[in-house]
Short mmCIF file of C-alpha atoms and ligand atoms in Angstrom, two decimals:
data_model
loop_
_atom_site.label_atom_id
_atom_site.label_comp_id
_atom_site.label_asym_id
_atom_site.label_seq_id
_atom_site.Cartn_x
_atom_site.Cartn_y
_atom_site.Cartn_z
CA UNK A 1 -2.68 -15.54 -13.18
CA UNK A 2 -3.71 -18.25 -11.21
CA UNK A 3 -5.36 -19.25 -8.06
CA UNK A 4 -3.44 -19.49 -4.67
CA UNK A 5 -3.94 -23.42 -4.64
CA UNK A 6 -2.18 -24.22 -7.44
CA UNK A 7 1.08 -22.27 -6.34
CA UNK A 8 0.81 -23.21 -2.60
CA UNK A 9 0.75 -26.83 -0.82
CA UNK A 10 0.46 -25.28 2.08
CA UNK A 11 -2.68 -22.92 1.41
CA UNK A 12 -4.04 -26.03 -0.67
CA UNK A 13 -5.09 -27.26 3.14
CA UNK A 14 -6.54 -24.35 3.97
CA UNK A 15 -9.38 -22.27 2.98
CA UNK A 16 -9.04 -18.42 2.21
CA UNK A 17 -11.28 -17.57 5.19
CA UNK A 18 -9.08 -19.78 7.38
CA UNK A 19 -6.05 -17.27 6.18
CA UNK A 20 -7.76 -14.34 6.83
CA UNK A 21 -8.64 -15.53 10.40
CA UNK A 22 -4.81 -15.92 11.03
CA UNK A 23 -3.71 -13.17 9.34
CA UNK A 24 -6.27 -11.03 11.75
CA UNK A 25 -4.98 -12.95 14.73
CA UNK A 26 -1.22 -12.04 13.76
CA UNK A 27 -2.47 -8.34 13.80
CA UNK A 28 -4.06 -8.36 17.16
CA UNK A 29 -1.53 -10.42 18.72
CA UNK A 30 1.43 -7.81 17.17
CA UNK A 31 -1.06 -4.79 18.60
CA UNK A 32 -1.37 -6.58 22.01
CA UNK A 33 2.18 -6.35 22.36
CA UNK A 34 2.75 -3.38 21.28
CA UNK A 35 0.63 -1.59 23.75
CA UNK A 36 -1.76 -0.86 20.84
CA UNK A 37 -5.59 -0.91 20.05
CA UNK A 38 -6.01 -3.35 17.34
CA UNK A 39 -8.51 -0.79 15.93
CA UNK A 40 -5.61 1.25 14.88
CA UNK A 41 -4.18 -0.90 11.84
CA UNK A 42 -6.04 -1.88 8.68
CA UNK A 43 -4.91 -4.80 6.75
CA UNK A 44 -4.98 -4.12 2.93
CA UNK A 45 -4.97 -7.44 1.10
CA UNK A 46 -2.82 -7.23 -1.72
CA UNK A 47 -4.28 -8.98 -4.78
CA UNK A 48 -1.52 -8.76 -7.37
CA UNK A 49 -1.19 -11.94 -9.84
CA UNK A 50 -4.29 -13.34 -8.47
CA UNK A 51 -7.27 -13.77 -11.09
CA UNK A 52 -10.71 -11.51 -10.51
CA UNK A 53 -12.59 -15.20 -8.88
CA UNK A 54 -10.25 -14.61 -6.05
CA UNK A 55 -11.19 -11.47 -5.61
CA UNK A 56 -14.63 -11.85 -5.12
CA UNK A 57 -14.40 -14.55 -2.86
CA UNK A 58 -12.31 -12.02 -0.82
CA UNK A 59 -15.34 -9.67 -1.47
CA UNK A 60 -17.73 -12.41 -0.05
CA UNK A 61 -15.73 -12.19 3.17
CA UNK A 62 -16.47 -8.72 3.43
CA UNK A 63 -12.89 -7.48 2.33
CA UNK A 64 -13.29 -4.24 -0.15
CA UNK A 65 -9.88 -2.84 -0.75
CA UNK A 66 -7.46 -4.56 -2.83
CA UNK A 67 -3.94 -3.77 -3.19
CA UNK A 68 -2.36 -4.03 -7.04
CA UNK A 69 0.90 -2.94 -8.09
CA UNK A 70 0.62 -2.68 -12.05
CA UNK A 71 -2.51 -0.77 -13.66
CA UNK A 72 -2.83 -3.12 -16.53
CA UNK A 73 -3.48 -5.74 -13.94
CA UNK A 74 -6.15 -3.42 -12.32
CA UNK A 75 -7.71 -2.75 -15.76
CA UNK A 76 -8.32 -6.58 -16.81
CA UNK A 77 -9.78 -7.22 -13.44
CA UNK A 78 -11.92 -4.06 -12.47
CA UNK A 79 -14.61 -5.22 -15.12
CA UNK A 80 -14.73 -8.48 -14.33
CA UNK A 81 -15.66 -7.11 -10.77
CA UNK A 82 -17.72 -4.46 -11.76
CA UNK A 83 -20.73 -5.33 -9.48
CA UNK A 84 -18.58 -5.67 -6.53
CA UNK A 85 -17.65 -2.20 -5.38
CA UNK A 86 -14.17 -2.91 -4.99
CA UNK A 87 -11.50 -0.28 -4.07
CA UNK A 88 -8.72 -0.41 -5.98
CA UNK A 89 -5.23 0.71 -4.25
CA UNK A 90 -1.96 0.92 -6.31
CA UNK A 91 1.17 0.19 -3.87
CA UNK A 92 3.31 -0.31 -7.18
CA UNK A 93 6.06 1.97 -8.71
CA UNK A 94 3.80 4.14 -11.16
CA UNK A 95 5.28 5.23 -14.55
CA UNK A 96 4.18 8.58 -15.32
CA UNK A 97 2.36 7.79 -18.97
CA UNK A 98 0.54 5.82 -16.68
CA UNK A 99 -1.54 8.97 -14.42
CA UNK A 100 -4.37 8.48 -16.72
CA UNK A 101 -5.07 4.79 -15.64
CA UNK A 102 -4.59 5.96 -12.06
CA UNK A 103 -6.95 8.85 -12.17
CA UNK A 104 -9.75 6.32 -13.81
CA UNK A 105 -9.05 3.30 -11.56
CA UNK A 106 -7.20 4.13 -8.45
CA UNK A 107 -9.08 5.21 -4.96
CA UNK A 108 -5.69 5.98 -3.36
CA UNK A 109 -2.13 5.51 -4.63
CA UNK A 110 0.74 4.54 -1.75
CA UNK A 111 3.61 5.12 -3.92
CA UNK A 112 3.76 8.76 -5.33
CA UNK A 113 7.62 8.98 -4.70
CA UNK A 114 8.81 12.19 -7.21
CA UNK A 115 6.86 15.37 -8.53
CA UNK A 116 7.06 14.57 -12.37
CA UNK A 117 4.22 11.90 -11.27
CA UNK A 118 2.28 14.11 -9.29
CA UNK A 119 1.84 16.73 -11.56
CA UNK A 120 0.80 14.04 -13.85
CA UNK A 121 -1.65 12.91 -11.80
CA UNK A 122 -2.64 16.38 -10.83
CA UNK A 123 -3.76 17.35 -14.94
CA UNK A 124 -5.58 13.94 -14.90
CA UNK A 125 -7.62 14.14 -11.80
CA UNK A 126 -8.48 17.53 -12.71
CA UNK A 127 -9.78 16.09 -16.30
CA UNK A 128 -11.64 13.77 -14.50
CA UNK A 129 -13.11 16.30 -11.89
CA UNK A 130 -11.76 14.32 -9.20
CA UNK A 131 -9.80 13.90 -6.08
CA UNK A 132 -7.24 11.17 -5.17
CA UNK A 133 -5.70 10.26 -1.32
CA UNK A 134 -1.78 9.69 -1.32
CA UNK A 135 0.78 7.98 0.95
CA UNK A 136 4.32 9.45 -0.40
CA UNK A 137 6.58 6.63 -0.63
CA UNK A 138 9.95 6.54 0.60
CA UNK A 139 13.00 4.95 0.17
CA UNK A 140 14.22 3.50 3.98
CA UNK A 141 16.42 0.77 2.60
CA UNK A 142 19.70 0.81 1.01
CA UNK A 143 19.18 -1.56 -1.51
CA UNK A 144 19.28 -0.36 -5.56
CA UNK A 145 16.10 -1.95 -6.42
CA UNK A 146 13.94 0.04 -4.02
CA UNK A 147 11.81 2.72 -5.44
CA UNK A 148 10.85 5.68 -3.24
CA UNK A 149 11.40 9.68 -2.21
CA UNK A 150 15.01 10.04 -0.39
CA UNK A 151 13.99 10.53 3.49
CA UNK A 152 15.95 14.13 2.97
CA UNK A 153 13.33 15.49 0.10
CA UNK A 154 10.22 14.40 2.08
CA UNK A 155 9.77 18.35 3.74
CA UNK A 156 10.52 19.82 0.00
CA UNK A 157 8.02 17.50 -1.56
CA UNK A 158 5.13 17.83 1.05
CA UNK A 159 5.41 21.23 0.88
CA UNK A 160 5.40 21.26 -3.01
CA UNK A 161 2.02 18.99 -2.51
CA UNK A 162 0.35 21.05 -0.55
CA UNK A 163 -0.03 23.11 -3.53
CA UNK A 164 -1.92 20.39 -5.75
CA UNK A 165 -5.71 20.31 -4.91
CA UNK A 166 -6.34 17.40 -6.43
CA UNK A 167 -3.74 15.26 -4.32
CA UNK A 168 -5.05 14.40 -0.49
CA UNK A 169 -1.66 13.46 1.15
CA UNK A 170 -2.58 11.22 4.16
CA UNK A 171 0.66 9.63 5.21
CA UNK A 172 3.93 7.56 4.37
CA UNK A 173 4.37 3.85 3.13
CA UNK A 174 7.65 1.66 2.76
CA UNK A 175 8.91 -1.50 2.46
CA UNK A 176 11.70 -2.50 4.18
CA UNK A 177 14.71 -4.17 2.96
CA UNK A 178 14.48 -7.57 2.38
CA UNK A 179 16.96 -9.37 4.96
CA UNK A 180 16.73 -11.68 7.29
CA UNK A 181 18.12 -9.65 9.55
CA UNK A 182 15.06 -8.44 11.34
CA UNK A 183 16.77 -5.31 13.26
CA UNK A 184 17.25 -4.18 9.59
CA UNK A 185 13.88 -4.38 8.68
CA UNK A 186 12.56 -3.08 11.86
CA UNK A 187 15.06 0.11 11.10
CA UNK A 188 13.45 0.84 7.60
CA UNK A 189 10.05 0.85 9.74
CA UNK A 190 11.32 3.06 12.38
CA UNK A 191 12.94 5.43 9.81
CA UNK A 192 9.49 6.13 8.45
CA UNK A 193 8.21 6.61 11.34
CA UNK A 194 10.37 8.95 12.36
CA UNK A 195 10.71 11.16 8.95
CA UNK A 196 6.63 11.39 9.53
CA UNK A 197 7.23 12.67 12.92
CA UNK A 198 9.75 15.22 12.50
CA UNK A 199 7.65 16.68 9.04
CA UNK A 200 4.14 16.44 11.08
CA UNK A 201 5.72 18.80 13.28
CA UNK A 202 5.88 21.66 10.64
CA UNK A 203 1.90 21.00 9.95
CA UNK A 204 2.08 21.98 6.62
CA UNK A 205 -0.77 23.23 5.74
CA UNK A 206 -3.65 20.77 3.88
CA UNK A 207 -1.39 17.58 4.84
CA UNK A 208 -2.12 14.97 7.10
CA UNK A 209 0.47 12.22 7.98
CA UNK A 210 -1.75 10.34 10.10
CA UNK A 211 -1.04 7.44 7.93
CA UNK A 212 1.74 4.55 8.05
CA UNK A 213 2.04 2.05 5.44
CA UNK A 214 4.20 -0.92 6.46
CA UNK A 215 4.49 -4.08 7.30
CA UNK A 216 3.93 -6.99 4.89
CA UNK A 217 3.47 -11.11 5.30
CA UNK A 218 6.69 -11.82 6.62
CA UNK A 219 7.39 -8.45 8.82
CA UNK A 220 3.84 -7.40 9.87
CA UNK A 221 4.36 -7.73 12.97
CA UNK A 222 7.25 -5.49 12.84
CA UNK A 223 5.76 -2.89 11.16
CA UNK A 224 3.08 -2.83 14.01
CA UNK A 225 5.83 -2.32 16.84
CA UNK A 226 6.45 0.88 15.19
CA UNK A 227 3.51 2.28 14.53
CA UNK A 228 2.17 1.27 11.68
CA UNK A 229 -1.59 2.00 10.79
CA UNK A 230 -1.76 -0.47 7.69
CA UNK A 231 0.04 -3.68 6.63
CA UNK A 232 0.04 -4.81 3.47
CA UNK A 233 -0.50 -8.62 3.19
CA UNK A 234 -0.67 -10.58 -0.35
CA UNK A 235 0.80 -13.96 0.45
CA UNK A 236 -0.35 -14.75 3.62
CA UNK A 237 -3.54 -14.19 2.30
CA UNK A 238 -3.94 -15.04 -0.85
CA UNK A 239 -0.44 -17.88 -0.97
CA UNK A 240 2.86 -17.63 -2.78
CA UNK A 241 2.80 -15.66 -6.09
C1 PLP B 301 3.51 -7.45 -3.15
C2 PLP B 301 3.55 -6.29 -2.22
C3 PLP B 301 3.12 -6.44 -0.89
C4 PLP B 301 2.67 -7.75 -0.29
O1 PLP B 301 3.75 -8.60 -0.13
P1 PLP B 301 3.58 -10.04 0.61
O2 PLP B 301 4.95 -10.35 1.05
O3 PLP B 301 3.05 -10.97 -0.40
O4 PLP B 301 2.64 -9.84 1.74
C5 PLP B 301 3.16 -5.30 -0.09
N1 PLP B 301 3.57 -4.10 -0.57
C6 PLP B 301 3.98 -3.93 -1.83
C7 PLP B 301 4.42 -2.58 -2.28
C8 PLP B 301 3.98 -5.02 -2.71
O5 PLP B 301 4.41 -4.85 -3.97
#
């Protein structure tokens, strides 16, 4: 792991609080255009690969929720930050030997994408005595290497969800194909929101999909002109990984 100014020239001039600044002013610009109150979309900095000092100079900025993608990367850094109250949010594919870590570190999870992992996490947070909010993932892109629920199983697998206690489902999340092509990002964006509108019409009971996770460094301001209520930023932020 290493700091953002050793992988980055261009972050090298500038100062993390700098980034944030611009990152913010991306956000409000993207809402202003959309027709949108800027109040609406939270930015989740996403940590992942970048050491716990970072992180706490993130904290210093009044930032509190950090976005990781592998638990063993969560578990090196969480006690290294112990005084600092961070959240801890895991946007990563989860394997399901790995509900235990999730239960003990996670606040949230953005990425429960099949039931084998929720009923894993279901025995653990009951073990632990405790609750955990979810965004179900799903898949909007046609590439392979995308994890996520198929769009057509999302009304199946809410429904099944309803029946865990222990699982607070609170919206969607994606990520879009990677392209250059930015009508084919912007699709994967509008596909989620979409699927959320068609199953938040069935207002199955003890679900919320209030929630829209998407939008990341490069196609924030995508994700905003279709709704989204959180972006996801880790290089803008924090530099190139
Ligand atoms: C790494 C990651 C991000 C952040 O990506 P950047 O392009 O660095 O902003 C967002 N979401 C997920 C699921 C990620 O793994």
């Amino acid at each position: 792991m290493s700091t953002a100014e050793n992988h980055n020239p261009a972050a090298a001039t500038t100062t993390f609080a700098q980034r944030l600044d611009a990152v913010r002013a991306r956000i409000d610009r993207a809402c202003a255009a959309a027709g949108r109150d800027a109040a609406e979309v939270t930015l989740l900095p996403v940590s992942k690969t970048f050491d716990a000092e970072v992180i706490r100079e993130a904290v210093g900025l009044g930032l509190n929720r950090f976005g990781e993608n592998r638990l063993q990367e969560i578990a090196q850094k969480a006690p290294l930050l112990s005084d600092c109250n961070v959240q801890w949010v895991v946007i990563g594919h989860v394997q399901t030997n790995k509900a235990k870590e999730v239960a003990k570190y996670a606040t949230e999870l953005q990425s429960l994408d099949r039931l084998a992992l929720a009923e894993a996490l279901d025995q653990r947070l009951k073990a632990a005595g405790r609750t955990l909010d979810v965004l179900v993932q799903l898949k909007t892109s046609p590439e392979e290497s995308k994890f996520g629920l198929d769009p057509a199983e999302l009304v199946g697998f809410l429904e099944t969800l309803s029946g865990f206690e222990t699982l607070r489902v609170k919206g969607l999340m994606t990520m879009a194909i990677l392209s250059d092509d930015r009508a084919a990002v912007r699709a994967c964006f509008k596909k989620l929101r979409d699927c959320r509108d068609e199953a938040a019409r069935l207002n199955i009971k003890g679900i919320s999909l209030e929630r829209l996770s998407m939008g990341m460094s490069g196609d924030l301001e995508l994700g905003i002109a279709e709704g989204s209520t959180e972006v996801r930023v880790g290089s803008a932020l924090f530099g190139q990984r």
